Coordinates of C-alpha atoms and ligand atoms in Angstrom, one line a residue:
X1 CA 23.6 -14.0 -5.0
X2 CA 25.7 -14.0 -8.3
X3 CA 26.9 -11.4 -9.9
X4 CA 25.2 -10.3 -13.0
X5 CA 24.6 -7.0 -11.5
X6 CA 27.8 -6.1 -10.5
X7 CA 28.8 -2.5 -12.2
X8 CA 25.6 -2.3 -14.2
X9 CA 23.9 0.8 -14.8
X10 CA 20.1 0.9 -13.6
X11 CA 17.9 4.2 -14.0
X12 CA 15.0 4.0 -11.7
X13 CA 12.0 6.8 -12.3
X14 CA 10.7 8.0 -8.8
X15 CA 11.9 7.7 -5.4
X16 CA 8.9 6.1 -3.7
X17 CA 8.6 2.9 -1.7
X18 CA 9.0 1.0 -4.9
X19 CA 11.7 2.9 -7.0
X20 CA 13.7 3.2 -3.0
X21 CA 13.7 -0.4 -2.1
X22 CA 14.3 -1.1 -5.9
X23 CA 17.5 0.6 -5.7
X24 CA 18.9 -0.8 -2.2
X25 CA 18.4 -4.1 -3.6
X26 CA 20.1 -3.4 -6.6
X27 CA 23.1 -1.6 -5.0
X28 CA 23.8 -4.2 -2.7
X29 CA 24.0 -6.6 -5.4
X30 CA 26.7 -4.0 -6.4
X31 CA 24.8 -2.2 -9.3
X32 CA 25.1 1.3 -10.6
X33 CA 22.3 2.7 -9.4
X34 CA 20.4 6.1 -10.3
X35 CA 17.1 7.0 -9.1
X36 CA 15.2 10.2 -10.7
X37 CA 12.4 12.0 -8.5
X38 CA 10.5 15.2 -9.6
X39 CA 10.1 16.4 -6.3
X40 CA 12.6 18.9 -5.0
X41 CA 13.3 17.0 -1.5
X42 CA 12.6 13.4 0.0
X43 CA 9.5 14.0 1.7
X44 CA 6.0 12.4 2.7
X45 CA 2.6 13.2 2.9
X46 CA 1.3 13.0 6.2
X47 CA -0.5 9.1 6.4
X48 CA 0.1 6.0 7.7
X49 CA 0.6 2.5 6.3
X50 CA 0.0 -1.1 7.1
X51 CA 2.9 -3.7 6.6
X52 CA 2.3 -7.3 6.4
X53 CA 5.0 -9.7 6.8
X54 CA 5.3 -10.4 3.2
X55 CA 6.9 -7.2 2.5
X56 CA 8.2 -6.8 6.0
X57 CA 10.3 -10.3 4.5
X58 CA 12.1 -8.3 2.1
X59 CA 13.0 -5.2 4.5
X60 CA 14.3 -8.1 6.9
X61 CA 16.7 -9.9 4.2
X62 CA 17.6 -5.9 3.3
X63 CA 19.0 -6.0 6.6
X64 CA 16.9 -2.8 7.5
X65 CA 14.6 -5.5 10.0
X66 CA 15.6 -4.0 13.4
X67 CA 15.4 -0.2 11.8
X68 CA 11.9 -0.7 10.8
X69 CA 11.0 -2.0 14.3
X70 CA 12.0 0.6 16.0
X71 CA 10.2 3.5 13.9
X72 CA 6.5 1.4 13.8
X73 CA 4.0 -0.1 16.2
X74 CA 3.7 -4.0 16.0
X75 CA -0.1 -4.6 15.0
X76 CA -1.8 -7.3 17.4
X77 CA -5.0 -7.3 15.9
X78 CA -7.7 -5.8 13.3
X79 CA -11.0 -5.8 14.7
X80 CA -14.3 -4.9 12.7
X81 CA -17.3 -3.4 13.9
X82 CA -20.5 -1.8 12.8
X83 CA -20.9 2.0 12.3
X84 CA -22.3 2.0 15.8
X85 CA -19.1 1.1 17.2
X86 CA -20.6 -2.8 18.0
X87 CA -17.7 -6.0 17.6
X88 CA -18.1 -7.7 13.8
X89 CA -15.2 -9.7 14.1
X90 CA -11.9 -9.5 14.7
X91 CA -8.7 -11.3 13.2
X92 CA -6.3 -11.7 16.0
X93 CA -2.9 -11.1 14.4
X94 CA -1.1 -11.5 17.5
X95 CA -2.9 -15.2 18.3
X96 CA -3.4 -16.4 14.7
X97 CA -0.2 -15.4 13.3
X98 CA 2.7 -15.3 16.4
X99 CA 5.5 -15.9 14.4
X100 CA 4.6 -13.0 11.6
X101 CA 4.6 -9.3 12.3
X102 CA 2.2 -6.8 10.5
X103 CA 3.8 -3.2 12.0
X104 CA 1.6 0.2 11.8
X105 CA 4.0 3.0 10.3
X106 CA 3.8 6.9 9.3
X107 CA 5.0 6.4 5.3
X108 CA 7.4 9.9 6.1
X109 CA 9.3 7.2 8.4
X110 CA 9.3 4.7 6.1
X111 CA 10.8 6.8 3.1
X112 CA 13.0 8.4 5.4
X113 CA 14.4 5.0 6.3
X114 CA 14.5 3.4 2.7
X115 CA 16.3 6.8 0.8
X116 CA 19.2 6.4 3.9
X117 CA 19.8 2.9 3.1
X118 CA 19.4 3.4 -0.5
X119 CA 22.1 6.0 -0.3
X120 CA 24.0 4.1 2.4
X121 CA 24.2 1.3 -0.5
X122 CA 25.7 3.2 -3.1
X123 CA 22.4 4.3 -5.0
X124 CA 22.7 8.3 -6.5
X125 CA 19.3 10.0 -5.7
X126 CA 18.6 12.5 -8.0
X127 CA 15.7 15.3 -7.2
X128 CA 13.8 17.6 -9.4
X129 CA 14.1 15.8 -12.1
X130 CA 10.8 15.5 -14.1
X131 CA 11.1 12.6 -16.4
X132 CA 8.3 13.4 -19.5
X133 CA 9.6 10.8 -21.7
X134 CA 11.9 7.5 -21.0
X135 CA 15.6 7.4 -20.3
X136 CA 17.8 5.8 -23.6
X137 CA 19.4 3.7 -20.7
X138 CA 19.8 0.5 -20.7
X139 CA 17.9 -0.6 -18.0
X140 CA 14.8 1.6 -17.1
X141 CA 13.0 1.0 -13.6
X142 CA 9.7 2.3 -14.0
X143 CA 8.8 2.9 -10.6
X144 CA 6.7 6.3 -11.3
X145 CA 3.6 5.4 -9.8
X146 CA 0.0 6.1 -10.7
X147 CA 0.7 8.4 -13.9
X148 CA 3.5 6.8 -14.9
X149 CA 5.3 7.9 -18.0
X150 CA 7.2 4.3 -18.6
X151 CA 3.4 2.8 -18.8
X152 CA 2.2 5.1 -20.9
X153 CA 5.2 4.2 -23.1
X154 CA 4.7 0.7 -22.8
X155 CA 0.9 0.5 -22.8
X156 CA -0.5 3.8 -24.4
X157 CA -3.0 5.7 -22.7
X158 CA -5.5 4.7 -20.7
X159 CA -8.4 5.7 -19.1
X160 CA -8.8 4.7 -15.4
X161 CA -12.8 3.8 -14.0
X162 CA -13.7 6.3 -11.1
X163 CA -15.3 3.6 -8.2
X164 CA -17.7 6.9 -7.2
X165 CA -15.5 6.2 -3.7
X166 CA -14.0 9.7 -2.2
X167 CA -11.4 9.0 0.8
X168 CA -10.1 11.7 3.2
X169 CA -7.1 11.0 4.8
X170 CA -5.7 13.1 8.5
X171 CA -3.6 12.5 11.1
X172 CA -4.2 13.1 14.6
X173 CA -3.1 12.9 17.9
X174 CA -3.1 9.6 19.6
X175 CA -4.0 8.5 23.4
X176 CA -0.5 7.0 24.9
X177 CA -1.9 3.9 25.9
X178 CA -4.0 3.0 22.8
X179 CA -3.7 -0.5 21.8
X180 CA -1.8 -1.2 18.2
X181 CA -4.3 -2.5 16.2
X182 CA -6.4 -1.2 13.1
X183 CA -10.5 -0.9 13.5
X184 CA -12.6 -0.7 10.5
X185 CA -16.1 1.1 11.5
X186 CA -18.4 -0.1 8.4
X187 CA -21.6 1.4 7.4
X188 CA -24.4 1.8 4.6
X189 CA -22.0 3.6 1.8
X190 CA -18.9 4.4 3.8
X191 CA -16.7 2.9 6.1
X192 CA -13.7 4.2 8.4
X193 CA -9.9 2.7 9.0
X194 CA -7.9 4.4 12.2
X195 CA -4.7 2.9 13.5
X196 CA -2.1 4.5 16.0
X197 CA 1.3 5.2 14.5
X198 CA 4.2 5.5 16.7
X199 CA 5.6 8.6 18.0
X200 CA 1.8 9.7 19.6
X201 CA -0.1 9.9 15.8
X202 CA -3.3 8.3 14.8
X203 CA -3.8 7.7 11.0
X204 CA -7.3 8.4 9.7
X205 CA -8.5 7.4 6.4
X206 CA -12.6 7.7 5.6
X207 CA -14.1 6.6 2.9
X208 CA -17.9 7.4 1.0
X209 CA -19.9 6.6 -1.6
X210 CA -20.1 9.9 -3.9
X211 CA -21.6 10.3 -7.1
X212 CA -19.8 13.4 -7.7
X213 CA -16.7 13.0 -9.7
X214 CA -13.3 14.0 -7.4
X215 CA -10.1 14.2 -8.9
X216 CA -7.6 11.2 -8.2
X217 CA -4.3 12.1 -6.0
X218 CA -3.4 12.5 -2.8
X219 CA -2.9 16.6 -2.0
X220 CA -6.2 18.2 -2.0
X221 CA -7.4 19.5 1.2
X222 CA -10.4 19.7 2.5
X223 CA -12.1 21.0 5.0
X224 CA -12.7 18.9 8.0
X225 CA -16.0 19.8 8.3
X226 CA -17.5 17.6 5.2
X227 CA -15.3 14.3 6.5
X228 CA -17.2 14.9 10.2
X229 CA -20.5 15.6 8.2
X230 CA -20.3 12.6 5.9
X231 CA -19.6 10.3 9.2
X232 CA -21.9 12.0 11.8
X233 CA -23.9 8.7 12.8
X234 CA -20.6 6.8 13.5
X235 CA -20.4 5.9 17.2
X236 CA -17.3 4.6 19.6
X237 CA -14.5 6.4 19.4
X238 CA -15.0 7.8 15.8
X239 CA -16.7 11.5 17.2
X240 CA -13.3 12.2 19.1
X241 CA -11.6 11.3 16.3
X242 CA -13.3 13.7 14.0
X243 CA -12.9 16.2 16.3
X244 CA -9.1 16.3 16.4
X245 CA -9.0 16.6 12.9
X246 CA -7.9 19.8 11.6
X247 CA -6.6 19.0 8.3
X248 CA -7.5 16.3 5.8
X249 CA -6.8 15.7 2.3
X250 CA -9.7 14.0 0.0
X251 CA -9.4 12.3 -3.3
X252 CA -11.5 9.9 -5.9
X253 CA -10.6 6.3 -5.9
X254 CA -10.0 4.8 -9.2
X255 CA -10.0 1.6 -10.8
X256 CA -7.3 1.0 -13.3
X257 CA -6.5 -2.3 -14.8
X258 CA -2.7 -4.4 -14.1
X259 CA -0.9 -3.3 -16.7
X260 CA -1.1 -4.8 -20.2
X261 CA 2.4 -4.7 -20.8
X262 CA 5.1 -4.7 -18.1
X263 CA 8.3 -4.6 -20.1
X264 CA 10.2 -5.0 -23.8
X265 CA 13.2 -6.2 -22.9
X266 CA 14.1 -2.8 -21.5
X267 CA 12.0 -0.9 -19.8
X268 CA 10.2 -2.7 -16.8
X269 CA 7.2 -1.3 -14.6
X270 CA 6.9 -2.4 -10.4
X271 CA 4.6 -1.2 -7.8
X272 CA 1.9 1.4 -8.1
X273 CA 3.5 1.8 -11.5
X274 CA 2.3 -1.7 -12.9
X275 CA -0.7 -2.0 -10.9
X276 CA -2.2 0.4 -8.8
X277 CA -4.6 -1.0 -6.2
X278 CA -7.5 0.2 -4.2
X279 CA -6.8 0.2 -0.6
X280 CA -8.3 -1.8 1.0
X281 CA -6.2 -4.9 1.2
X282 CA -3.5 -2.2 2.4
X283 CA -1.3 -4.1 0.1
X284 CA 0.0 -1.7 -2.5
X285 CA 3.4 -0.7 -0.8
X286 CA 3.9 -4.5 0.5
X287 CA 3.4 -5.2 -3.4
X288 CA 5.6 -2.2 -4.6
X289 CA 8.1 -3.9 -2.2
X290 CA 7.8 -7.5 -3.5
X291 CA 8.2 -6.4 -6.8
X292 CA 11.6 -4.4 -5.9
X293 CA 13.1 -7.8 -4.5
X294 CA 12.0 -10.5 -7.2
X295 CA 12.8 -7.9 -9.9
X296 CA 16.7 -7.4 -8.2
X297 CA 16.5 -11.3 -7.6
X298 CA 15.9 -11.5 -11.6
X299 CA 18.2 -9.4 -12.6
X300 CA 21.0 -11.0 -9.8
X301 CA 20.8 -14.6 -11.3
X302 CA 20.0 -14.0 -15.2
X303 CA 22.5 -12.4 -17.6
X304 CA 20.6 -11.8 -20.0
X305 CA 18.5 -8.8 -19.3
X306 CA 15.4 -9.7 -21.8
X307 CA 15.0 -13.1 -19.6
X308 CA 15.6 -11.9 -16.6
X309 CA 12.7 -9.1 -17.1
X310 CA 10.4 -11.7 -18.8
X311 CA 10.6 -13.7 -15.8
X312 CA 10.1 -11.0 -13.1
X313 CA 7.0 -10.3 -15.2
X314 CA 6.1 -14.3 -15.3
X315 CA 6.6 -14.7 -11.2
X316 CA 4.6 -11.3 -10.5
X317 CA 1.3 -10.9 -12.8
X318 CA -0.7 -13.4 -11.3
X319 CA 0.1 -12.5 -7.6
X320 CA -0.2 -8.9 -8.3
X321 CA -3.9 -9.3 -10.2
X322 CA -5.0 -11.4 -7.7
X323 CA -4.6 -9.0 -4.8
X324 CA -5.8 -6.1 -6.9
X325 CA -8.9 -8.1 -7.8
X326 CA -9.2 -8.9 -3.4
X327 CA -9.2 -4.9 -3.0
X328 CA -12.0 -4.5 -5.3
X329 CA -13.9 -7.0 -4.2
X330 CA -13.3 -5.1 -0.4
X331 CA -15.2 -2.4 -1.8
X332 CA -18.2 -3.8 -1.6
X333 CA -18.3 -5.8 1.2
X334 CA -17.6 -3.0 3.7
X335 CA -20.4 -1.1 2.9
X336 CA -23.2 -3.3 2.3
X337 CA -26.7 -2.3 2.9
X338 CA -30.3 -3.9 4.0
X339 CA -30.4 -7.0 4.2
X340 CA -27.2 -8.1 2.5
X341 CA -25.2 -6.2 5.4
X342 CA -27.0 -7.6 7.9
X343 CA -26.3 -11.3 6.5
X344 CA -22.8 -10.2 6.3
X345 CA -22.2 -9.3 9.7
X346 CA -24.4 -11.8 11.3
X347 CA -22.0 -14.7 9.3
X348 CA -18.8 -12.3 10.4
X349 CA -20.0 -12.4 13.6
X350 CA -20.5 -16.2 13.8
X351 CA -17.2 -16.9 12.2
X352 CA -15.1 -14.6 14.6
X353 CA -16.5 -16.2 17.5
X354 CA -16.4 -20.2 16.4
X355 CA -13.4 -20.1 14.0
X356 CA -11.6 -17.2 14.0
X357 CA -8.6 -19.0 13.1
X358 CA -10.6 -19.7 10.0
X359 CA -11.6 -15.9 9.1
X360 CA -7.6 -15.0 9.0
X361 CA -6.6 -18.0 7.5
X362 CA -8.5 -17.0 4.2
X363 CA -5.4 -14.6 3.7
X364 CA -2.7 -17.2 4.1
X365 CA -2.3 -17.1 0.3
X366 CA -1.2 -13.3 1.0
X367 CA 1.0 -12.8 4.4
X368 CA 2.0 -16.5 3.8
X369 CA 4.3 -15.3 0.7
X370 CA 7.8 -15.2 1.1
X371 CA 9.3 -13.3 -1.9
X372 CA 13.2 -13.8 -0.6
X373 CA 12.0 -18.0 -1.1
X374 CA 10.8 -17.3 -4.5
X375 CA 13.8 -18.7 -7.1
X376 CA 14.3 -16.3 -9.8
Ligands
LIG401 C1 -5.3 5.8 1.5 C2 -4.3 4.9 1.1 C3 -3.9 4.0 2.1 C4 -2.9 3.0 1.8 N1 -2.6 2.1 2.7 C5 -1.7 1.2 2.4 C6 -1.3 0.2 3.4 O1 -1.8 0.3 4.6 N2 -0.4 -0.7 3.1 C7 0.1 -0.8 1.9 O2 1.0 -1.7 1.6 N3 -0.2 0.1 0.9 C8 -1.1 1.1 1.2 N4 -1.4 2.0 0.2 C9 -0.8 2.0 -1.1 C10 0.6 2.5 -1.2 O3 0.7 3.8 -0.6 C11 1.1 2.6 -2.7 O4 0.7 1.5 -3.4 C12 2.6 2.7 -2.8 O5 3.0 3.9 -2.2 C13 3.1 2.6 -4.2 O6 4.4 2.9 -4.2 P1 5.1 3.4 -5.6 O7 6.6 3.6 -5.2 O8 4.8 2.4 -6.6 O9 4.4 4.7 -6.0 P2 4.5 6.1 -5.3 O10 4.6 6.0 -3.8 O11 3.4 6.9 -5.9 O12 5.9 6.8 -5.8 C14 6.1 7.2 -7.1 C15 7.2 8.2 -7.1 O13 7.5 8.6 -8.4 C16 7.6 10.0 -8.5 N5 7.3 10.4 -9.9 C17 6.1 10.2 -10.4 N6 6.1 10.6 -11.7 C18 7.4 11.0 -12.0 C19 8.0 11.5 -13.1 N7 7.4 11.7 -14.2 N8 9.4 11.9 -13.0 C20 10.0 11.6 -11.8 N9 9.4 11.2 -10.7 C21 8.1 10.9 -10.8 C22 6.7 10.5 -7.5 O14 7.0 11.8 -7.1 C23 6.9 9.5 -6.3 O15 7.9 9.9 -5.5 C24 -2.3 3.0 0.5 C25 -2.7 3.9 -0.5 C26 -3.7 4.8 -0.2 C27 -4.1 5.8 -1.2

């Protein structure tokens, strides 16, 4: 590390996975580092997240490696099956990738654990504060998420494309001995994610093909009811699961396009902020968290500010539209219909049992990526 940080003054916007590991990595490069969040404490919605080694890199060279183990589950595998419950395929994690770990975590833990060390480094958090227009600072982190204000300053408004997708999301109770892996039950016009979470929680998250329009964002409830209606033909395990469920949250899923413009020199978007993704790579906190390290990285070895920002923007576009691009294109494929579903899982099916090496190795290019490696 150099020291082109040391004693600057950052001003980060939200307190999120992104705007969180933006300012660890910052202070421990010795930064001054502010972080504003409109909400009135540190706290989580109740939901769980994948982490693939790509990210997990980055929490490992923050030195919070051994923390994060010991709050998650590791994930051996993620197996696919039809809505009936019936084997698709299944990408062996544990087999395919040894020497990587994808870990199953309640996001509460994980903000819990990045705000301590983002304190523990020096970093000021600052609650309720509401940012409507952009700090005069120097150096402004936008790292505000979905509506962010420093993208609508940089880009204008824009309109986001609703995907006629509605997700619920609920947490359950969890079997003790239930293995650590994800299962995706796909059927005609919906399909269903479930991992444990450690500490005795199963994460839920279910999502159908609506025509209605529902409202973007992550805090409406709903009542439980309407999620076990919408999936009453699933089989295996997914009728227990239902049945525990006594709250859920539902919301639209959008379509928004990578940002236009990421920075001016001044101002600089990362994560959900820059480009919010569908989810179903399960990638947008591993990206929020690439972005944090590459953009400290930039900023470490480069003086001047306007080049260091126009090259976290150069090393980060491409990667960051080509994974949005994978989520979207995982839309579709999980709930296929007719004929078309049936070719899909027959050639799943095939491919899982004579080259499942092959099936995970498509997403090399992804968990393969080692942003700590990546010269700024
Ligand atoms: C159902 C679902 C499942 C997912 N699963 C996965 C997964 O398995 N793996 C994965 O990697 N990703 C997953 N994601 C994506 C991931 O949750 C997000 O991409 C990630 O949280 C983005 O982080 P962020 O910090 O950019 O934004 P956010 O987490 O949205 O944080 C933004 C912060 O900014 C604050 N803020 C916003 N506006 C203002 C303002 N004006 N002033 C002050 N503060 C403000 C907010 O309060 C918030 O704290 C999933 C997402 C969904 C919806």
């Amino acid at each position: 590390m150099s020291s082109a940080l040391k004693g600057r003054s950052v001003t980060i916007t939200g307190a999120g996975v992104a705007g969180l590991t933006a300012a660890i990595a910052l202070a421990q490069r010795s930064a001054r580092v502010t972080v504003l969040e409109r909400a009135t404490a540190i706290r989580e919605v109740g939901a769980g997240l994948q982490l693939s080694p790509n990210a997990i890199r980055v929490i490992d060279a923050l030195g919070l490696g051994a923390e994060l183990r010991r709050i998650s589950l590791r994930s051996r595998a993620v197996r696919l099956r039809d809505a009936s419950g019936r084997p698709v395929a299944t990408l062996d994690l544990l087999r395919h990738r040894p020497n990587d770990d994808f870990r199953l975590i309640h996001r509460a833990r994980l903000i819990e654990l990045l705000a301590k060390a983002a304190r523990a480094a020096g970093a000021e958090i600052r609650l309720n504060q509401m940012v409507e227009t952009p700090p005069e600072d120097a150096l402004v982190i936008g790292a505000d998420g979905l509506r962010s204000v420093i993208r609508t300053a940089l880009n204008g408004r824009e309109v986001p494309f609703f995907t006629h997708q509605t997700a619920w999301r609920a947490v359950i109770p969890d079997h003790a001995d239930s293995r650590p892996e994800a299962q995706v039950f796909m059927g005609p016009g919906r399909h269903l994610v479930s991992y444990p979470l450690a500490g005795g929680l199963r994460n839920l998250v279910a999502v159908q093909e609506r025509h209605e329009w529902q409202q973007e964002g992550w805090s409406q409830p709903d009542d439980p009811a309407n999620l076990r209606s919408a999936f009453a033909g699933f089989g295996g395990p997914v009728p227990e699961w239902l049945d525990a469920v006594t709250e859920t949250h539902i919301w639209g899923l959008f379509r928004h396009e990578v940002a236009g413009c990421w920075q001016d020199g001044r101002m600089v978007l990362i994560g959900d902020a820059a480009h919010p993704t569908l989810p179903f790579m399960a990638q947008g906190a591993a990206m929020a968290i690439e972005d944090a390290w590459i953009l400290a990285a930039c900023l470490d070895s480069m003086p001047d500010q306007t080049s260091a920002l126009a090259r976290f923007e150069t090393l980060r576009r491409s990667r960051a539209a080509r994974i949005v691009a994978a989520a979207n294109a995982n839309a579709r494929n999980y709930h296929l219909t007719g004929p078309l579903r049936l070719a899909a899982h027959t050639a799943l099916r095939l491919a899982s049992r004579f080259a499942p090496g092959r099936l995970l190795g498509r997403f090399d290019w992804l968990y393969d990526y080692d942003p700590v490696a990546v010269t700024p």
